[in-house]
PDB file of C-alpha atoms in Angstrom:
ATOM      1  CA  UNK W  18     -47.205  -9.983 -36.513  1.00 90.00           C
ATOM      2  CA  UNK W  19     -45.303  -6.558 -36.134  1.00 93.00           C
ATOM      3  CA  UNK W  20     -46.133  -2.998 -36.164  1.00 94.00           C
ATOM      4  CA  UNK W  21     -44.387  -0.841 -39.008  1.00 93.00           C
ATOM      5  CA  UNK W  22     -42.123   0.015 -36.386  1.00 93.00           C
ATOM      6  CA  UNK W  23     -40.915  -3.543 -35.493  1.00 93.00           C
ATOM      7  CA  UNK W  24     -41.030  -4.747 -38.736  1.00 92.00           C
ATOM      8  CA  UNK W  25     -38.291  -1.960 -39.632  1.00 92.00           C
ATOM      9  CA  UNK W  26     -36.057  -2.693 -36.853  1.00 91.00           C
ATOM     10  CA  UNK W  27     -36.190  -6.004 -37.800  1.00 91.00           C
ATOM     11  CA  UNK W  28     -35.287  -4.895 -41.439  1.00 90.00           C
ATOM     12  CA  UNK W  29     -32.384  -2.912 -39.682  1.00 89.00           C
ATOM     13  CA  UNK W  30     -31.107  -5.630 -38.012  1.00 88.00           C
ATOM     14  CA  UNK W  31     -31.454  -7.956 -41.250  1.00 87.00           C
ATOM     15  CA  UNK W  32     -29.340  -5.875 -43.194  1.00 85.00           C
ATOM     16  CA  UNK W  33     -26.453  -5.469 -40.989  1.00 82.00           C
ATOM     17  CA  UNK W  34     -25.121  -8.581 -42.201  1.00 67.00           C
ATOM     18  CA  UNK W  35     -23.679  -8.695 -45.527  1.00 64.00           C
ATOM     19  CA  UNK W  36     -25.246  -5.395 -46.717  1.00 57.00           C
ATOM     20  CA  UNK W  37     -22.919  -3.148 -48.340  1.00 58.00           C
ATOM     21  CA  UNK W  38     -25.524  -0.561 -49.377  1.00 58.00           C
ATOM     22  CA  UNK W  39     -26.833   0.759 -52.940  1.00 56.00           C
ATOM     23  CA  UNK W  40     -23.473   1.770 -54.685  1.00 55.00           C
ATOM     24  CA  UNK W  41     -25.005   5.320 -56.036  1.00 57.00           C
ATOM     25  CA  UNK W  42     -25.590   6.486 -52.668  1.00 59.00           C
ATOM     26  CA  UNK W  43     -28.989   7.983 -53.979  1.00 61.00           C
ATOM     27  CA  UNK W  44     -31.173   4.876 -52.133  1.00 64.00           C
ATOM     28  CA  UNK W  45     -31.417   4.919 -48.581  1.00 71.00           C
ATOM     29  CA  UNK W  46     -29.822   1.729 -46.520  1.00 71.00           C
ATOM     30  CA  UNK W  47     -32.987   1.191 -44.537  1.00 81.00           C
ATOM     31  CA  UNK W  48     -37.098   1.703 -46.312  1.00 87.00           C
ATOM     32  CA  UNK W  49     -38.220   4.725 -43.479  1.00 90.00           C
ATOM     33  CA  UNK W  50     -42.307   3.961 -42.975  1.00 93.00           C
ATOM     34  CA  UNK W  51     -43.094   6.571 -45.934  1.00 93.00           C
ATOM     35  CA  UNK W  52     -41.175   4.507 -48.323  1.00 92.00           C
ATOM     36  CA  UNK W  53     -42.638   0.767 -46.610  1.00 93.00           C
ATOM     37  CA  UNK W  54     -45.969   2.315 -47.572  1.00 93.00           C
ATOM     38  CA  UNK W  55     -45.089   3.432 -51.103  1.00 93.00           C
ATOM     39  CA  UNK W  56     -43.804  -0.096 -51.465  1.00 92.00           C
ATOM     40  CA  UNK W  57     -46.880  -1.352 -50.852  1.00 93.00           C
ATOM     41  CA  UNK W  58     -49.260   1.458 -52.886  1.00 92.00           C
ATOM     42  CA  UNK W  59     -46.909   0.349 -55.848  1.00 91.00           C
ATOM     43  CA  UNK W  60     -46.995  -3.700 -55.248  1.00 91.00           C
ATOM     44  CA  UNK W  61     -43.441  -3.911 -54.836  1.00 92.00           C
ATOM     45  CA  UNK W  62     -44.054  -5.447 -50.808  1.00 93.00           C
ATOM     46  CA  UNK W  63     -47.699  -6.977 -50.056  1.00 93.00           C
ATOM     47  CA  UNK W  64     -50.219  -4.804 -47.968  1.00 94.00           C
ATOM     48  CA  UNK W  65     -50.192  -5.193 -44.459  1.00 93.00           C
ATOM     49  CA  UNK W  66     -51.611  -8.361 -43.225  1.00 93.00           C
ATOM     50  CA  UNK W  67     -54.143  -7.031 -40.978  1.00 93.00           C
ATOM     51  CA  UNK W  68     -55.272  -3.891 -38.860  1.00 92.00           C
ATOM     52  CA  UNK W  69     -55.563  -3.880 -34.839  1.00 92.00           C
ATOM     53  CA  UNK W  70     -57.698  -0.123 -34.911  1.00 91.00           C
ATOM     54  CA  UNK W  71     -55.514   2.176 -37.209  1.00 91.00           C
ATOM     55  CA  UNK W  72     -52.396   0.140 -36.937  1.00 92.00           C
ATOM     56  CA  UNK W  73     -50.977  -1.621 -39.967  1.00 92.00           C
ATOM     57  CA  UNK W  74     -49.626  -5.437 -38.787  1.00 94.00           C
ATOM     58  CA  UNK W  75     -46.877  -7.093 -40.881  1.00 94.00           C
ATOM     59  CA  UNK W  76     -45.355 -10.202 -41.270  1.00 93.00           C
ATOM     60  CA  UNK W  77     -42.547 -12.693 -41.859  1.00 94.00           C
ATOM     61  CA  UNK W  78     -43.266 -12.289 -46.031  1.00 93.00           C
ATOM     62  CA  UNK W  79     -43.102  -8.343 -45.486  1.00 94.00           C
ATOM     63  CA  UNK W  80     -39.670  -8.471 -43.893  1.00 92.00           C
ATOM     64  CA  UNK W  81     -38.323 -11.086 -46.490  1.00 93.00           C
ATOM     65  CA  UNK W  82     -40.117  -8.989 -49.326  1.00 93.00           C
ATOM     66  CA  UNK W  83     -38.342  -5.578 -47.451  1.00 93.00           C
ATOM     67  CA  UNK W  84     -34.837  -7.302 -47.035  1.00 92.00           C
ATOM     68  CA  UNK W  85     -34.843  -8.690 -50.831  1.00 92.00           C
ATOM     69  CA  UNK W  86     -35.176  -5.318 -52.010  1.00 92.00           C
ATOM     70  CA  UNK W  87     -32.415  -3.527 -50.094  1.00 90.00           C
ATOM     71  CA  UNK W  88     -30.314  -6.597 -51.231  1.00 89.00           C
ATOM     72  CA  UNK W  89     -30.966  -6.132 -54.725  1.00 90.00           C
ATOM     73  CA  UNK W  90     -30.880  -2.130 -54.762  1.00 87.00           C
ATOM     74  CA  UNK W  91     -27.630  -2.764 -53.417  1.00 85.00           C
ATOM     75  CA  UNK W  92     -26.272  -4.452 -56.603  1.00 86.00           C
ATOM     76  CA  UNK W  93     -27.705  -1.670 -58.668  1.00 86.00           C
ATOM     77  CA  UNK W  94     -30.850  -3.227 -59.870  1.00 89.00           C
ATOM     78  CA  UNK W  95     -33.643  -0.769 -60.540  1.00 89.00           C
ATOM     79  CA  UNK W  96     -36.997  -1.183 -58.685  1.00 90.00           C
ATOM     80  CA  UNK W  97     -38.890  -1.331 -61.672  1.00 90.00           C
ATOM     81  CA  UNK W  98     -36.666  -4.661 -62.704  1.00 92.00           C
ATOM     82  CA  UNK W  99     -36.622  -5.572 -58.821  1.00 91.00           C
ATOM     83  CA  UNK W 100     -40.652  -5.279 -59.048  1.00 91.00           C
ATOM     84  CA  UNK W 101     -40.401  -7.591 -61.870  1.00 91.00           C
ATOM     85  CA  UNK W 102     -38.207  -9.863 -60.678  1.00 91.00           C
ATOM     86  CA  UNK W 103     -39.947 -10.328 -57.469  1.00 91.00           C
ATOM     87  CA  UNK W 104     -43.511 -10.587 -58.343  1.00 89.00           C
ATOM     88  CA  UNK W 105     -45.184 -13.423 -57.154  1.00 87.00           C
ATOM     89  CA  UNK W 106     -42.508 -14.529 -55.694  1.00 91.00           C
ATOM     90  CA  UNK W 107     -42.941 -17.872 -53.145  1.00 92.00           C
ATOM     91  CA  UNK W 108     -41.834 -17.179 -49.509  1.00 91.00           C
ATOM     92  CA  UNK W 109     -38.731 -19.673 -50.399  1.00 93.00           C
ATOM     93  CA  UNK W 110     -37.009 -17.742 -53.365  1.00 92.00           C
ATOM     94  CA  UNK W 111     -37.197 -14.052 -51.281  1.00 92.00           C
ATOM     95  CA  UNK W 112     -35.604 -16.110 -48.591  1.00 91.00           C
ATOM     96  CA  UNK W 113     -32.801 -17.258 -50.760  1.00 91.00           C
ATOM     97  CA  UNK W 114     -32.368 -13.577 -51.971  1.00 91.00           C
ATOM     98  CA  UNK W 115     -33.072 -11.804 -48.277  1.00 89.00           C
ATOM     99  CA  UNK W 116     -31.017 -14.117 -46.268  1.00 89.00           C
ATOM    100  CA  UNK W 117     -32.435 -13.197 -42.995  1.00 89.00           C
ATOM    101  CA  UNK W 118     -31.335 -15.002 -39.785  1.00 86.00           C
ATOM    102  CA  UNK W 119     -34.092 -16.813 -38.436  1.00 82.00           C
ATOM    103  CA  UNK W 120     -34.102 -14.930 -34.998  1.00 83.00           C
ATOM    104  CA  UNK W 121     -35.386 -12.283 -36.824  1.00 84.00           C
ATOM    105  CA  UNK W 122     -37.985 -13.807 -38.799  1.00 82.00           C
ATOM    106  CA  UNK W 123     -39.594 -15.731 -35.147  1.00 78.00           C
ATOM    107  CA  UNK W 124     -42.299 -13.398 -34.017  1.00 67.00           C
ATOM    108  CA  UNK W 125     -42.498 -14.376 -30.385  1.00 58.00           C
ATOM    109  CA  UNK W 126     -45.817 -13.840 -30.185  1.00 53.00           C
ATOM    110  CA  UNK W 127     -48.974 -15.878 -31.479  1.00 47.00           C
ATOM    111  CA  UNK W 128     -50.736 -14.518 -34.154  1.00 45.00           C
ATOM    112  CA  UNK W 129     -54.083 -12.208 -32.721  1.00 46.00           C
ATOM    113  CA  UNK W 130     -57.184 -13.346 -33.190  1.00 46.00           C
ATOM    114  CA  UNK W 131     -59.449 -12.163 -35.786  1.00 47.00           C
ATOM    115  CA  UNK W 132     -62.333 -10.675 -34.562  1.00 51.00           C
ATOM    116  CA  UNK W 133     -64.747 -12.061 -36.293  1.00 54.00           C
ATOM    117  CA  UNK W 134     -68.150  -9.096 -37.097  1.00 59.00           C
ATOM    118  CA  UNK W 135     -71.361  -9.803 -36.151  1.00 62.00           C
ATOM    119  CA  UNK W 136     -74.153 -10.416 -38.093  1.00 63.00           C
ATOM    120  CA  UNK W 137     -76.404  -7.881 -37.098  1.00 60.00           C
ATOM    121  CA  UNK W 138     -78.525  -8.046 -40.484  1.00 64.00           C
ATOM    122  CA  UNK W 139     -78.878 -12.075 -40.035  1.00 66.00           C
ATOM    123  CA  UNK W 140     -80.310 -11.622 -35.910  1.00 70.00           C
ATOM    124  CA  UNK W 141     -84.100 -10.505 -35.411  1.00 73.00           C
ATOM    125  CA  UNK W 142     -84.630  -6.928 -34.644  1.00 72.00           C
ATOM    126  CA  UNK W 143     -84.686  -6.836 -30.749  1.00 74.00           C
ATOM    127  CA  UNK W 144     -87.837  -5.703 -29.487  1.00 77.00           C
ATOM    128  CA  UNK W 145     -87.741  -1.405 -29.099  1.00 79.00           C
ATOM    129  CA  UNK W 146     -87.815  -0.072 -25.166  1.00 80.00           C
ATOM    130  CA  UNK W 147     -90.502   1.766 -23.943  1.00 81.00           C
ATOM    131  CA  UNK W 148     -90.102   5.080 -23.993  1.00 80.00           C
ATOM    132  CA  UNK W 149     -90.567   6.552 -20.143  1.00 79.00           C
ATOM    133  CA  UNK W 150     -93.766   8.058 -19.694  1.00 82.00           C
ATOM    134  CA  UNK W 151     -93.889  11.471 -20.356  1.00 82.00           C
ATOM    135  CA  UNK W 152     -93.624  14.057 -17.023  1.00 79.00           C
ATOM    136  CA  UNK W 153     -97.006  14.813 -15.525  1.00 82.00           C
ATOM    137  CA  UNK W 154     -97.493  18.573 -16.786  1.00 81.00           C
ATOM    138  CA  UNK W 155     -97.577  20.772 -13.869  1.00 82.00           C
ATOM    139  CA  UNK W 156     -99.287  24.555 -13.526  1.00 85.00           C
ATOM    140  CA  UNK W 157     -97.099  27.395 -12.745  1.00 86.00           C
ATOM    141  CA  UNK W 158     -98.215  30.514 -11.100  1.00 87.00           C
ATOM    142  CA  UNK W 159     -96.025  34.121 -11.851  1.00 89.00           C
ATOM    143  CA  UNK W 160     -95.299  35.987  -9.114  1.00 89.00           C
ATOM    144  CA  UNK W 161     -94.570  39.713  -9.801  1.00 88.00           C
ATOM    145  CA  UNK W 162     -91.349  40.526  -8.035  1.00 87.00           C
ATOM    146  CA  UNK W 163     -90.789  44.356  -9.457  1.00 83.00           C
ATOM    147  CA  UNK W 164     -88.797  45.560 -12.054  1.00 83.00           C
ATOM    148  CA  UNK W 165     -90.468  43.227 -14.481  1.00 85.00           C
ATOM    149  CA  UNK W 166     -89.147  39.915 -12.672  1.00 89.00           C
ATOM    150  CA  UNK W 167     -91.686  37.095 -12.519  1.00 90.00           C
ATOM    151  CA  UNK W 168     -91.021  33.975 -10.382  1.00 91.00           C
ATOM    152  CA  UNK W 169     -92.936  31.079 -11.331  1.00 90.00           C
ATOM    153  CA  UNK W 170     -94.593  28.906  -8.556  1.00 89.00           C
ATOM    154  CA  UNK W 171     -95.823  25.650  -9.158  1.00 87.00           C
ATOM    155  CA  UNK W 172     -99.475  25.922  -6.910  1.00 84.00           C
ATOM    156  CA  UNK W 173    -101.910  28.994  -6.356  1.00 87.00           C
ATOM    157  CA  UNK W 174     -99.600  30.955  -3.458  1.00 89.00           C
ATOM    158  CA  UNK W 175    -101.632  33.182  -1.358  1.00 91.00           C
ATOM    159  CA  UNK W 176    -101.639  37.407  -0.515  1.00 89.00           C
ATOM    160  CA  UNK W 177     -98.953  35.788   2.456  1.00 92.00           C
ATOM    161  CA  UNK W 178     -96.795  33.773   0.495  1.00 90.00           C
ATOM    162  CA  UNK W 179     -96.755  36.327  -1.963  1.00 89.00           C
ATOM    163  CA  UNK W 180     -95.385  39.378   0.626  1.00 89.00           C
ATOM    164  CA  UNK W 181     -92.821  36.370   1.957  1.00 92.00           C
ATOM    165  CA  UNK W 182     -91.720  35.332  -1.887  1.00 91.00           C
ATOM    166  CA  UNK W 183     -91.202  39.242  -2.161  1.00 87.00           C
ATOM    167  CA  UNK W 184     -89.320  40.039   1.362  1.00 90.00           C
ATOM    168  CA  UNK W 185     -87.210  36.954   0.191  1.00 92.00           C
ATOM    169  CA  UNK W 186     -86.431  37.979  -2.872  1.00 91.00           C
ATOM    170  CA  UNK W 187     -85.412  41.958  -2.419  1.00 91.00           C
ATOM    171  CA  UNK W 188     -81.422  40.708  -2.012  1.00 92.00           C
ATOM    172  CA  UNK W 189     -81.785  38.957  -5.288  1.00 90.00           C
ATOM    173  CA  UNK W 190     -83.618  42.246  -7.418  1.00 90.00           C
ATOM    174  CA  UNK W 191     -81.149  44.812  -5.745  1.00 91.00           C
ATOM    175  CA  UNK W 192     -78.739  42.463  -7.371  1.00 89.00           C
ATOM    176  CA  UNK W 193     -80.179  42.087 -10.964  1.00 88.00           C
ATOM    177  CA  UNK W 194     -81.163  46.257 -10.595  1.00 88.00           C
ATOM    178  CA  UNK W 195     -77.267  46.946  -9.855  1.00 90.00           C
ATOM    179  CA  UNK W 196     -76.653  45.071 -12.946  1.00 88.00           C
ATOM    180  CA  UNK W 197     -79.288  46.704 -15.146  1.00 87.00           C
ATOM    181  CA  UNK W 198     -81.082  43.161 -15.382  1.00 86.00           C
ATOM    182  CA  UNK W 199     -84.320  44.758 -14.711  1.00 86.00           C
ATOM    183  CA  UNK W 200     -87.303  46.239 -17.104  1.00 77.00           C
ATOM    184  CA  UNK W 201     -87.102  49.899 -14.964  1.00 62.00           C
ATOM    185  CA  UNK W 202     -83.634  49.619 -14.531  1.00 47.00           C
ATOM    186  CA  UNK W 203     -82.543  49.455 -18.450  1.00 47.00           C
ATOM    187  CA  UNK W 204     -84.231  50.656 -21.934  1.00 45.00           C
ATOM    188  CA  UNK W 205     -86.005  48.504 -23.602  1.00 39.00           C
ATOM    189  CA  UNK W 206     -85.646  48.270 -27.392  1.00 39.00           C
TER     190      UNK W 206
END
């Protein structure tokens, strides 16, 4: 299978041989991707085999479908009787019409793998995990710092840890009072 882009280049290199063009000049040599997918919106080339994520994968049938049509544009034929012509079309008879070297039509690589889904709806529920238990809950103490800043102390502190807490913290309120950050220091609304 090919991406878009490979399956082009391998279009390309199909229709070097024995590919005059379409005679009006109006119909490009080569499909660009826009016109590979319009192609396919319309029927005139099958929809890509398969998807790897968002990438369309082609195939041997998409380059014979892609080379039959430049080959037939390039005698003048309309798409609309191309469309016609070619629908349903056996892998055989848009060989005969695309005449594309077998090099080209060899992928080199095996085919992926289809991933096949999972049945989630078919499999018993697995059984739910316990949720953690919840964080003990533990008391918090405010201690007034000035200005209206409160620290809050897990634990009772006492009249000593309190003058410490407060010595500790006097780098920390000159700080928020040069800022404004403080109750005294600002209006309130």
């Amino acid at each position: 299978m090919w991406t878009l882009d490979e399956l082009l280049d391998r279009v390309s290199a199909a229709l070097t041989a024995e590919y005059s063009g379409a005679p009006n000049g109006r119909v490009r040599d080569v499909p660009d991707k826009r016109a590979v997918r319009w192609y396919a919106t319309t029927g005139l080339v099958d929809r890509p085999s398969a998807m790897r994520g968002r990438t369309a994968l082609y195939e041997k049938r998409h380059l014979l479908q892609l080379v039959a049509v430049k080959r037939l544009q390039s005698e003048g034929r309309a798409l609309a009787d191309i469309q016609a012509e070619l629908a349903g079309a056996t892998d055989q008879t848009l060989a005969v019409i695309a005449r594309v070297p077998d090099s080209l039509l060899e992928s080199g690589d095996p085919p992926p793998q289809e991933s096949v889904r999972p049945r989630f709806w078919a499999e018993p529920a697995a059984a739910p995990v316990a949720a953690p238990p919840p964080a003990k809950a533990v008391p918090l103490n405010g201690v007034a710092l000035g200005g209206g800043a409160v620290l809050l102390v897990p634990g009772a502190p006492t009249a000593a840890d309190t003058a410490d807490i407060a010595a500790a913290a006097r780098p920390l309120l000159d700080l928020l009072a040069a800022r404004g950050l403080l109750t005294n220091e600002r209006e309130l609304p």
